[in-house]
Coordinates of C-alpha atoms and ligand atoms in Angstrom, one line a residue:
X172 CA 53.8 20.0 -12.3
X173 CA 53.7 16.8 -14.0
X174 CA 50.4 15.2 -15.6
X175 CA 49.5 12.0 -17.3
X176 CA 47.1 10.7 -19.4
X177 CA 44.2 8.9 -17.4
X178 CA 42.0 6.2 -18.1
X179 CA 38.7 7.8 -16.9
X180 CA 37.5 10.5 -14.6
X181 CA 35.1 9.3 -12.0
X182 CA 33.2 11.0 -8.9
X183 CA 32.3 14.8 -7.1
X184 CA 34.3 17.8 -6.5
X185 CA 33.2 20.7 -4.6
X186 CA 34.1 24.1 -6.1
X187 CA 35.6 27.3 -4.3
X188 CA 34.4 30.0 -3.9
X189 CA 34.0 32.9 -6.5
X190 CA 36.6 35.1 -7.1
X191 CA 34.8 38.1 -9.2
X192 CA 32.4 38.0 -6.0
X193 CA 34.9 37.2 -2.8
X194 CA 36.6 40.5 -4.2
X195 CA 34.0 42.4 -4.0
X196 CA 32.4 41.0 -0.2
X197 CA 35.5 42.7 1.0
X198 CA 35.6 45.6 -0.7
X199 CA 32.0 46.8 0.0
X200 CA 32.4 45.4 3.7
X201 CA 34.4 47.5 4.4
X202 CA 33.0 50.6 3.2
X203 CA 30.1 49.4 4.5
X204 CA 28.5 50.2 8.2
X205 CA 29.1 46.8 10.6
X206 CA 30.2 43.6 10.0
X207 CA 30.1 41.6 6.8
X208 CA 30.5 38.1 6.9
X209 CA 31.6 36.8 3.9
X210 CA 31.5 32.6 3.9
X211 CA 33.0 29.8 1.3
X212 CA 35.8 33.0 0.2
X213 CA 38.3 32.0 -2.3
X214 CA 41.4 31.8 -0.6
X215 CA 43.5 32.7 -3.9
X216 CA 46.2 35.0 -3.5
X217 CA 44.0 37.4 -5.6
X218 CA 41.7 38.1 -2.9
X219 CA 44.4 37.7 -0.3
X220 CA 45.6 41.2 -2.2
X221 CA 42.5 42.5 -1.8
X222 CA 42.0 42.0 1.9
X223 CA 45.2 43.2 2.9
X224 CA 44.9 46.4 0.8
X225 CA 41.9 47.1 3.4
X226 CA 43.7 46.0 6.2
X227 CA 46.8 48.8 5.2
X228 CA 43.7 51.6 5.3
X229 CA 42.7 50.5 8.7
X230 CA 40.4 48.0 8.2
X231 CA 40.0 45.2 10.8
X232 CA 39.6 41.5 8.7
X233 CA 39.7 38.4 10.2
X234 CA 40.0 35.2 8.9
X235 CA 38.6 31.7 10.1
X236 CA 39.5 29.0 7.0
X237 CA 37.0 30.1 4.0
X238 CA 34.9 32.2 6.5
X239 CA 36.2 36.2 6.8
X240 CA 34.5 39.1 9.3
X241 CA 35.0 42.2 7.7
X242 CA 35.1 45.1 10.1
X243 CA 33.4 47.9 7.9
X244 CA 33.9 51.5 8.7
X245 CA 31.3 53.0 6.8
X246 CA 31.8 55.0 3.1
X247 CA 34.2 57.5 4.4
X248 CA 35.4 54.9 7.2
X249 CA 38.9 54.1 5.4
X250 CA 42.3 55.6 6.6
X251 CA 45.3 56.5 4.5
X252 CA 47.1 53.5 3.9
X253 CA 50.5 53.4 5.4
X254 CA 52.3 51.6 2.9
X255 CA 52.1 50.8 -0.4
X256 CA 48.7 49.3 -1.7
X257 CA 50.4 45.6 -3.5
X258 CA 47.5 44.3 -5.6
X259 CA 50.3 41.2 -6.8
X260 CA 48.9 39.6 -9.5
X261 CA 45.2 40.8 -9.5
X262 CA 43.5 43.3 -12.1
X263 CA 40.1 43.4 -10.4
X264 CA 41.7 44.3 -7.4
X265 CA 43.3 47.0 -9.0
X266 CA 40.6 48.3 -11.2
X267 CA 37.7 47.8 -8.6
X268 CA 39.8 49.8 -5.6
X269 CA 40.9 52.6 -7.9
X270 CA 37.3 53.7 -8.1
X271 CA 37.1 53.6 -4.4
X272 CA 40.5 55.3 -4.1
X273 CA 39.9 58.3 -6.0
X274 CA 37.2 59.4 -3.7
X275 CA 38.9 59.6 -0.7
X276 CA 40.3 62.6 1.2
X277 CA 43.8 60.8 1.1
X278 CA 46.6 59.6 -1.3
X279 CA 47.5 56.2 -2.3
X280 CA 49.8 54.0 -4.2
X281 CA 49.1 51.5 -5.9
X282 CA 51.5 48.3 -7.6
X283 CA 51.9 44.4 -8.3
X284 CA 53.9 42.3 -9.8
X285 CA 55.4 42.0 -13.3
X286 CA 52.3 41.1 -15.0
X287 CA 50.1 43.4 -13.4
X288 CA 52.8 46.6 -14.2
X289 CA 52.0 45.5 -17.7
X290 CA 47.9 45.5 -17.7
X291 CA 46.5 48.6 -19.5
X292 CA 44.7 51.3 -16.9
X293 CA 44.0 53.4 -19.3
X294 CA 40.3 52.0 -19.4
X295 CA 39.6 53.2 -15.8
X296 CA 42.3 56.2 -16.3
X297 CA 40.3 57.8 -18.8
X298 CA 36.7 57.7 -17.6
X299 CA 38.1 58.7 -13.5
X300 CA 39.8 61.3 -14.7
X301 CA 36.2 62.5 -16.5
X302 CA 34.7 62.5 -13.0
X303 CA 37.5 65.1 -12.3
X304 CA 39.8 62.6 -10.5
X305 CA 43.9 62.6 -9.8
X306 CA 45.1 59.4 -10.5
X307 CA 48.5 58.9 -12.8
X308 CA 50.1 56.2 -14.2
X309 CA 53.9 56.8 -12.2
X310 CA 55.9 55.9 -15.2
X311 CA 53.8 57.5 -17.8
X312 CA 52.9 54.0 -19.8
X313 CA 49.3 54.0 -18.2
X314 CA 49.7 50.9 -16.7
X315 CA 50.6 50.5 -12.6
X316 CA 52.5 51.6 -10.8
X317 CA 49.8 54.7 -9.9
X318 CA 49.2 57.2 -7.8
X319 CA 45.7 58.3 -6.7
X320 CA 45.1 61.6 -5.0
X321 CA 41.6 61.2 -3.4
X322 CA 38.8 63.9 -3.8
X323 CA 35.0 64.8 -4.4
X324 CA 34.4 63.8 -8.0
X325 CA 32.0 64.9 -10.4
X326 CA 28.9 62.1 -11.5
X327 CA 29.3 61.6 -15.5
X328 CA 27.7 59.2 -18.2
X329 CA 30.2 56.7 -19.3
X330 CA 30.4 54.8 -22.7
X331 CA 32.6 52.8 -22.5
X332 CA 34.4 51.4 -25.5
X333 CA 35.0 47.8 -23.8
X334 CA 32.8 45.5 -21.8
X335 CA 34.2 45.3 -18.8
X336 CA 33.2 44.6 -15.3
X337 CA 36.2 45.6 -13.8
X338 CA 35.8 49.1 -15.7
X339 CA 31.9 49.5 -15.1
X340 CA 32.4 48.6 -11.4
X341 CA 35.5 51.1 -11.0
X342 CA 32.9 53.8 -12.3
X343 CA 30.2 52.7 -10.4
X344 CA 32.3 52.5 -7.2
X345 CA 33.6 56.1 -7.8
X346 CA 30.2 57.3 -8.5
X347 CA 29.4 56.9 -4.9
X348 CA 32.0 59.7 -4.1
X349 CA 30.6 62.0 -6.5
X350 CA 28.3 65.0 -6.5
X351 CA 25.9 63.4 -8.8
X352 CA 24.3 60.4 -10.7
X353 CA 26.9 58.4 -12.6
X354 CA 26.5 56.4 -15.2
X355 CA 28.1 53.8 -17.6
X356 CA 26.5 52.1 -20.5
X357 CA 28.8 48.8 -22.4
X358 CA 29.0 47.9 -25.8
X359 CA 27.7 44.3 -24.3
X360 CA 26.6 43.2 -20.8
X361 CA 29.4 42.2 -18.5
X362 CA 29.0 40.4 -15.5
X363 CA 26.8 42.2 -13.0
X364 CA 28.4 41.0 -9.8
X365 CA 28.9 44.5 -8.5
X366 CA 25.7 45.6 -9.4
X367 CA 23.7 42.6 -7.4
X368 CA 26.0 43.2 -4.4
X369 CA 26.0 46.8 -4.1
X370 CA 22.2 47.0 -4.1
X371 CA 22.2 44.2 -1.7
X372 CA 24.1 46.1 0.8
X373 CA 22.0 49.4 0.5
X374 CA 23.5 51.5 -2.7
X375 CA 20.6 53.0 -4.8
X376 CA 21.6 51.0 -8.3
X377 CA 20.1 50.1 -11.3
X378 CA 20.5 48.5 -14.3
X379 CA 18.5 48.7 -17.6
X380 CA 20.0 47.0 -20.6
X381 CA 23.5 47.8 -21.0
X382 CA 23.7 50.3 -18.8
X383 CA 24.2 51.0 -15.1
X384 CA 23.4 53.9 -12.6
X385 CA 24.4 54.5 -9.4
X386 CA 23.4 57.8 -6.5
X387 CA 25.9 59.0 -4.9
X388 CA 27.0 58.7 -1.1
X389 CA 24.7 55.7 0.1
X390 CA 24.3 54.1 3.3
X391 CA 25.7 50.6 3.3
X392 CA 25.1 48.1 5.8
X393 CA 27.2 45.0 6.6
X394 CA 25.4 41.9 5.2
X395 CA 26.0 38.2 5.4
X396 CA 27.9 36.8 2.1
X397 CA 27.8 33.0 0.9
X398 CA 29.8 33.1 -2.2
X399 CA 28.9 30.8 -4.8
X400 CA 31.2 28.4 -6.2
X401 CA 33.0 29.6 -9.3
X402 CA 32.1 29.0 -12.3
X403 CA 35.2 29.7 -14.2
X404 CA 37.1 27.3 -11.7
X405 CA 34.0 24.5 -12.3
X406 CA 34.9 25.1 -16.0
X407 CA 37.8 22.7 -15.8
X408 CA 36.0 20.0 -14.4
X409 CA 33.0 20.6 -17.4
X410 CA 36.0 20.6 -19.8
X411 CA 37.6 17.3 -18.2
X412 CA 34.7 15.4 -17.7
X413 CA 33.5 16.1 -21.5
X414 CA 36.9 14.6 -23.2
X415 CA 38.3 12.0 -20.8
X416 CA 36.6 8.8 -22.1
X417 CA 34.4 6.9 -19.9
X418 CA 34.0 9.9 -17.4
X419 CA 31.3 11.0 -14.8
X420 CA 31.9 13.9 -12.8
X421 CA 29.2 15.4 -10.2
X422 CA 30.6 19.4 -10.1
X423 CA 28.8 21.0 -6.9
X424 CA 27.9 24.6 -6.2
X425 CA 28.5 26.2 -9.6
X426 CA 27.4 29.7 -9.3
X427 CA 25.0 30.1 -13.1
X428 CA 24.5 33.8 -13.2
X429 CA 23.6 34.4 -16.9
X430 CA 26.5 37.0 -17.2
X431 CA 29.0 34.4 -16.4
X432 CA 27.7 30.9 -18.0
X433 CA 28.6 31.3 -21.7
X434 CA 30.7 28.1 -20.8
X435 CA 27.7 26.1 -20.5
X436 CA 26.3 27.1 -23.7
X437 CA 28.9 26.5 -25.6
X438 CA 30.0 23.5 -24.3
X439 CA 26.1 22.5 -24.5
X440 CA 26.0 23.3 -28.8
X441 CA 29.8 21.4 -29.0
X442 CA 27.4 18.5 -27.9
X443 CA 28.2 18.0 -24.4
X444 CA 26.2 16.0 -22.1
X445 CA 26.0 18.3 -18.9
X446 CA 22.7 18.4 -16.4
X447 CA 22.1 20.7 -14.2
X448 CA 20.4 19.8 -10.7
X449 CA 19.6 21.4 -7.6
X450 CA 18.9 25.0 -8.9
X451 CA 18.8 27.4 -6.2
X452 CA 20.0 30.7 -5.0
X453 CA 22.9 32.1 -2.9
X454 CA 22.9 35.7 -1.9
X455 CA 21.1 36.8 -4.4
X456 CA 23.3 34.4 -7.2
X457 CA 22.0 31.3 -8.7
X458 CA 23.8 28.3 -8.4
X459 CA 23.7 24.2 -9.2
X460 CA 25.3 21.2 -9.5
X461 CA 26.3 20.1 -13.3
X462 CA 26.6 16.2 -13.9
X463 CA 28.8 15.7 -17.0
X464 CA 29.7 12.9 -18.8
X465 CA 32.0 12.0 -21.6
X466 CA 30.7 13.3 -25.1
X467 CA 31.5 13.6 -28.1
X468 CA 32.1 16.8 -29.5
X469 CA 32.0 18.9 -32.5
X470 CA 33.7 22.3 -33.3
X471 CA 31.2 25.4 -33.3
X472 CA 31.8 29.2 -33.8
X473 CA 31.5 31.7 -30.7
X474 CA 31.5 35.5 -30.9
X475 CA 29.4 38.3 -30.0
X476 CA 27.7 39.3 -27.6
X477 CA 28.3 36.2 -25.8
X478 CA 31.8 36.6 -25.1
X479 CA 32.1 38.9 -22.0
X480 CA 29.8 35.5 -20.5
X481 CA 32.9 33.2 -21.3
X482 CA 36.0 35.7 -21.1
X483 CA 37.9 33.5 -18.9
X484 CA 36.7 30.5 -19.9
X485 CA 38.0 30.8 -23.9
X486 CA 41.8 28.7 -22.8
X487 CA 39.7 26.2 -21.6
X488 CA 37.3 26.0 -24.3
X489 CA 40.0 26.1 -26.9
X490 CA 41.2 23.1 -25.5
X491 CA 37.6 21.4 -26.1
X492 CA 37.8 22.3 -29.5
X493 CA 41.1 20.4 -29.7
X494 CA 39.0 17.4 -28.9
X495 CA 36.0 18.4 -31.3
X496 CA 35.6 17.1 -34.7
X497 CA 35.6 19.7 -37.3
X498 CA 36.3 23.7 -36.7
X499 CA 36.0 26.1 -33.8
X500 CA 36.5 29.8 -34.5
X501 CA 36.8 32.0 -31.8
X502 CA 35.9 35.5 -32.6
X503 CA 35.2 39.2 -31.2
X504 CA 37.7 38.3 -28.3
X505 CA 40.7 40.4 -28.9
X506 CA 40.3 41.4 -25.2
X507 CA 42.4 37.6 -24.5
X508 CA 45.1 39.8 -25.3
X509 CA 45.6 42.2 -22.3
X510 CA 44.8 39.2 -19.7
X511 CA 47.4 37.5 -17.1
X512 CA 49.4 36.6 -20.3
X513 CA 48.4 37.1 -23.9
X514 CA 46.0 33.8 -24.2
X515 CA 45.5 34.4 -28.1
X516 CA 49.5 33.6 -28.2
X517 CA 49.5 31.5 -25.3
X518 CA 46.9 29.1 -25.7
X519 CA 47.8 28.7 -29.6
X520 CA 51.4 28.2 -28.6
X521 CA 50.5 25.5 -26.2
X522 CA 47.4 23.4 -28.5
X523 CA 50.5 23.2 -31.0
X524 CA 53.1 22.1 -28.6
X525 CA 50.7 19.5 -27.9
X526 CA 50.5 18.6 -31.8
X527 CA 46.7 20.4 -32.6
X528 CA 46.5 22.6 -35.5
X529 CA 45.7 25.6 -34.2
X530 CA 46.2 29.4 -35.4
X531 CA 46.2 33.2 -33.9
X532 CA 43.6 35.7 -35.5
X533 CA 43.4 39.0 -34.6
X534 CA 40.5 38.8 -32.6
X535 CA 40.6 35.0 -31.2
X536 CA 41.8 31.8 -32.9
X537 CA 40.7 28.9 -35.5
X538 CA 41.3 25.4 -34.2
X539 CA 40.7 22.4 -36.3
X540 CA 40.1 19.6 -34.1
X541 CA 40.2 16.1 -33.7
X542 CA 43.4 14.7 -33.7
X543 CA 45.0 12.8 -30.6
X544 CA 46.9 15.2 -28.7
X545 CA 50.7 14.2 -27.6
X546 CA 52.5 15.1 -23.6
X547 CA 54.7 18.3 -23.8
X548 CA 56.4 20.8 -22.2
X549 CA 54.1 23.4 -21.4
X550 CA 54.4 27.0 -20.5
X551 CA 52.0 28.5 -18.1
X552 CA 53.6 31.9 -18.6
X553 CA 52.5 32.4 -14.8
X554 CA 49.0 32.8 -15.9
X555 CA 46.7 30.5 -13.9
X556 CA 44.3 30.1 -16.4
X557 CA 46.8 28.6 -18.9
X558 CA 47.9 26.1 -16.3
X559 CA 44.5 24.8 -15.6
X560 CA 43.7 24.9 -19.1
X561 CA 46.8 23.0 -20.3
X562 CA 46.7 20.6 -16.9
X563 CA 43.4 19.5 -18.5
X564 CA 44.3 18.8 -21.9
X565 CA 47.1 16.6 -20.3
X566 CA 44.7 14.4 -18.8
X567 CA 43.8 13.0 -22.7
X568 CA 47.0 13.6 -24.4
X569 CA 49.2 10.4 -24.9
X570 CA 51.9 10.2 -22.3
X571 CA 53.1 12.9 -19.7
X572 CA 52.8 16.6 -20.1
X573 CA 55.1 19.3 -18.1
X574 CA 53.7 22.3 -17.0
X575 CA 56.0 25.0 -15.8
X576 CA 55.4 27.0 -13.1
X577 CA 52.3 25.8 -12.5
X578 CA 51.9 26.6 -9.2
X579 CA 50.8 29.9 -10.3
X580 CA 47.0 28.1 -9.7
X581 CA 47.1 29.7 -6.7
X582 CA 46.1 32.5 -7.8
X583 CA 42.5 31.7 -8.2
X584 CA 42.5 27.5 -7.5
X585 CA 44.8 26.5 -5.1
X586 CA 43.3 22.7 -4.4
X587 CA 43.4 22.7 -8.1
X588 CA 45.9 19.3 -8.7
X589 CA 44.7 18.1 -5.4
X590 CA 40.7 18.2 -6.9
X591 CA 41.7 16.6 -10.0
X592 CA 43.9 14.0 -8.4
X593 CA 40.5 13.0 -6.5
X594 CA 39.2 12.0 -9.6
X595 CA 41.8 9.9 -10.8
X596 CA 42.2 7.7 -8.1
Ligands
LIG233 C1 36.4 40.3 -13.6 C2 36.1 40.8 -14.8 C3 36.8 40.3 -16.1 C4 37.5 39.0 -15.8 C5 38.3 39.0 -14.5 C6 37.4 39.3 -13.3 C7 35.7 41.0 -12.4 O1 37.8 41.2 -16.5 O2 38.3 38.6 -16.9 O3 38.9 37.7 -14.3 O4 35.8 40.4 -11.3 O5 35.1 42.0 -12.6 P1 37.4 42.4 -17.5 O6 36.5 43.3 -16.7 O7 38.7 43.1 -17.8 O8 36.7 41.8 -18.7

């Protein structure tokens, strides 16, 4: 993929749908009694894996463009897979279906591709085994491939050492196969996602502070899904529309819940111009459209508590800071490192490939800002996030930028060049 710099950025672009939520509308379809409807589903190949790991345990799933039927079977509904369960690129699909895996009254298998072999299961590993489950890690490096032999489990309480959604929800989803209450608590709130959804489809949830509960063996009924755009895809257009000069950009149907919009406060305290109109909300989520316009920036420090809001959005925001004046530390994020691709050493590799002074910590990374970026060669390492990321920074870096293999937007974004192009023209 081949980008140059542009002049301005000027008109709409309507986001796709969520992929933390169009996971988890077909999971819990299909455990679910009746039909879900899920409408506006990412078509990425992420939650293409996740669809037809249903559809190998006997789960019928049509699809009709962005609009899916999900034949649910009940709780106990799903059948022993008859193949190999391939998650390809996706952790959440991995994490989230373990949890359901491991209460069954069958055994599965479970792999993906290179990266994913590499993604550390140890996280759900330790806490399923607690609630007395069979799962192992085939090659005995606790990543996949694994092997789940399903059973009753045994509710727990959970503290877990990371914030995670894709850990809470794999407790919380094997906690409906247990004998008892389970519970998790997080060192910081991760997205809720699961918790909204579940409770909207009959589970008896509930949060309080940090921590999550869930009764076992519920009754969950089919419901009707529209799936917010996502924000983490919107968060290119933010990003784009804040350091192209002379630049408007209407984003539409940018899902806002407050576990996932760290983005927009820290691109708000850089100094970006960004409205939000048209609050409402969509199955329970709220959404808007964000107007954003050219700003000038200046670097800031994030950390904390906030950072499980903004996970995948750091790449992008570290490219902000290469357009901010002054110094943007990025802190309490060591988590960067066990993503698609290492993005401490990925993003930093590619901000100085592109001439910005930018260094690894252990935890994040410390970019001084403010000088014009150059075109480069860029490596996406296969990681989506790094291609957007970088395909962004091309758009206000003096002459062309190569980005290689940067079809691997697919994953989560597949209208991704075609979106921006819009904007160009
Ligand atoms: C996700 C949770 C996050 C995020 C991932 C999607 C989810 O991962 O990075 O892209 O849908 O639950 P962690 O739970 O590992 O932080």
């Amino acid at each position: 993929m081949n980008i140059a710099k542009t002049k301005h950025l000027r008109g709409e672009v309507t986001i796709p749908g969520d992929k933390s939520i169009s996971h988890r509308a077909i999971m819990f379809g299909s455990i679910a009694d009746g039909i879900t409807e899920v409408t506006n589903f990412l078509e990425g190949a992420d939650c293409l894996s996740t669809i037809s790991c249903f559809q190998k345990m006997g789960i019928e799933i049509e699809r009709n463009g962005n609009t899916v039927t999900v034949h649910g079977k009940g709780l106990h509904g799903l059948a022993a897979p008859t193949d190999v369960l391939d998650v390809g690129n996706s952790g959440t699909t991995t994490r989230l279906i373990s949890g359901i895996l491991a209460g069954q009254q069958f055994t599965s298998y479970l792999n993906g591709d290179a990266s994913i072999q590499k993604r550390p299961m140890k996280r759900i590993i330790t806490p399923l085994q607690m609630m007395h489950a069979d799962i192992t890690s085939d090659l005995g490096n606790d990543c996949a491939p694994l092997t789940i032999c399903g059973r009753t489990l045994t509710g727990i309480h959970y503290d877990s050492p990371v914030a995670s959604a894709q850990v809470k929800s794999c407790v919380l989803l094997a906690g409906m196969y247990a004998d008892n209450e389970t519970s998790i608590t997080e060192p910081t709130l991760s997205r809720n996602h699961t918790e909204l959804m579940l409770s909207a489809f009959g589970a008896d949830i509930r949060s309080e502070g940090t921590t999550a509960t869930i009764c076992p063996n519920p009754i969950l009924n089919g419901q009707k899904v529209a799936v917010p755009g996502d924000i983490s895809s919107a968060a290119y257009f933010i990003a784009a529309g804040l350091i192209v000069p002379d630049s408007e950009i209407l984003i539409r149907n940018v899902g806002i819940n407050p576990t996932r919009d760290g983005i927009l406060k820290v691109a708000l305290a850089m100094g970006g111009n960004i409205q939000k109109q048209n609050e409402h909300t969509v199955s329970g989520e709220p959404v808007c459209d964000l107007f954003v316009r050219s700003s000038s920036l200046h670097g800031i420090t994030v950390g904390g508590s906030i950072i499980p809001t903004l996970i995948d959005e750091i790449p992008v925001i570290a490219v902000l800071a290469a357009f901010a004046d002054g110094t943007t530390i990025i802190q309490d994020a060591a988590e960067l490192k066990v993503k698609e691709s290492d993005r401490i050493t990925t993003v930093v590799t590619n901000l100085r490939a592109m001439g910005c002074d930018a260094q690894a910590t252990e935890d994040g990374m410390i970019i001084n800002g403010g000088r014009p970026l150059h075109g480069a060669s860029i490596d996406s390492y296969l990681d989506h996030r790094i291609a957007m990321s970088f395909a962004i920074a091309a758009l206000n870096a003096e002459g062309e930028t190569d980005i290689k293999d940067g079809e691997c937007v697919n994953i989560s974004y597949p209208d991704f060049y075609a979106d921006i192009k819009k904007l160009t023209d």
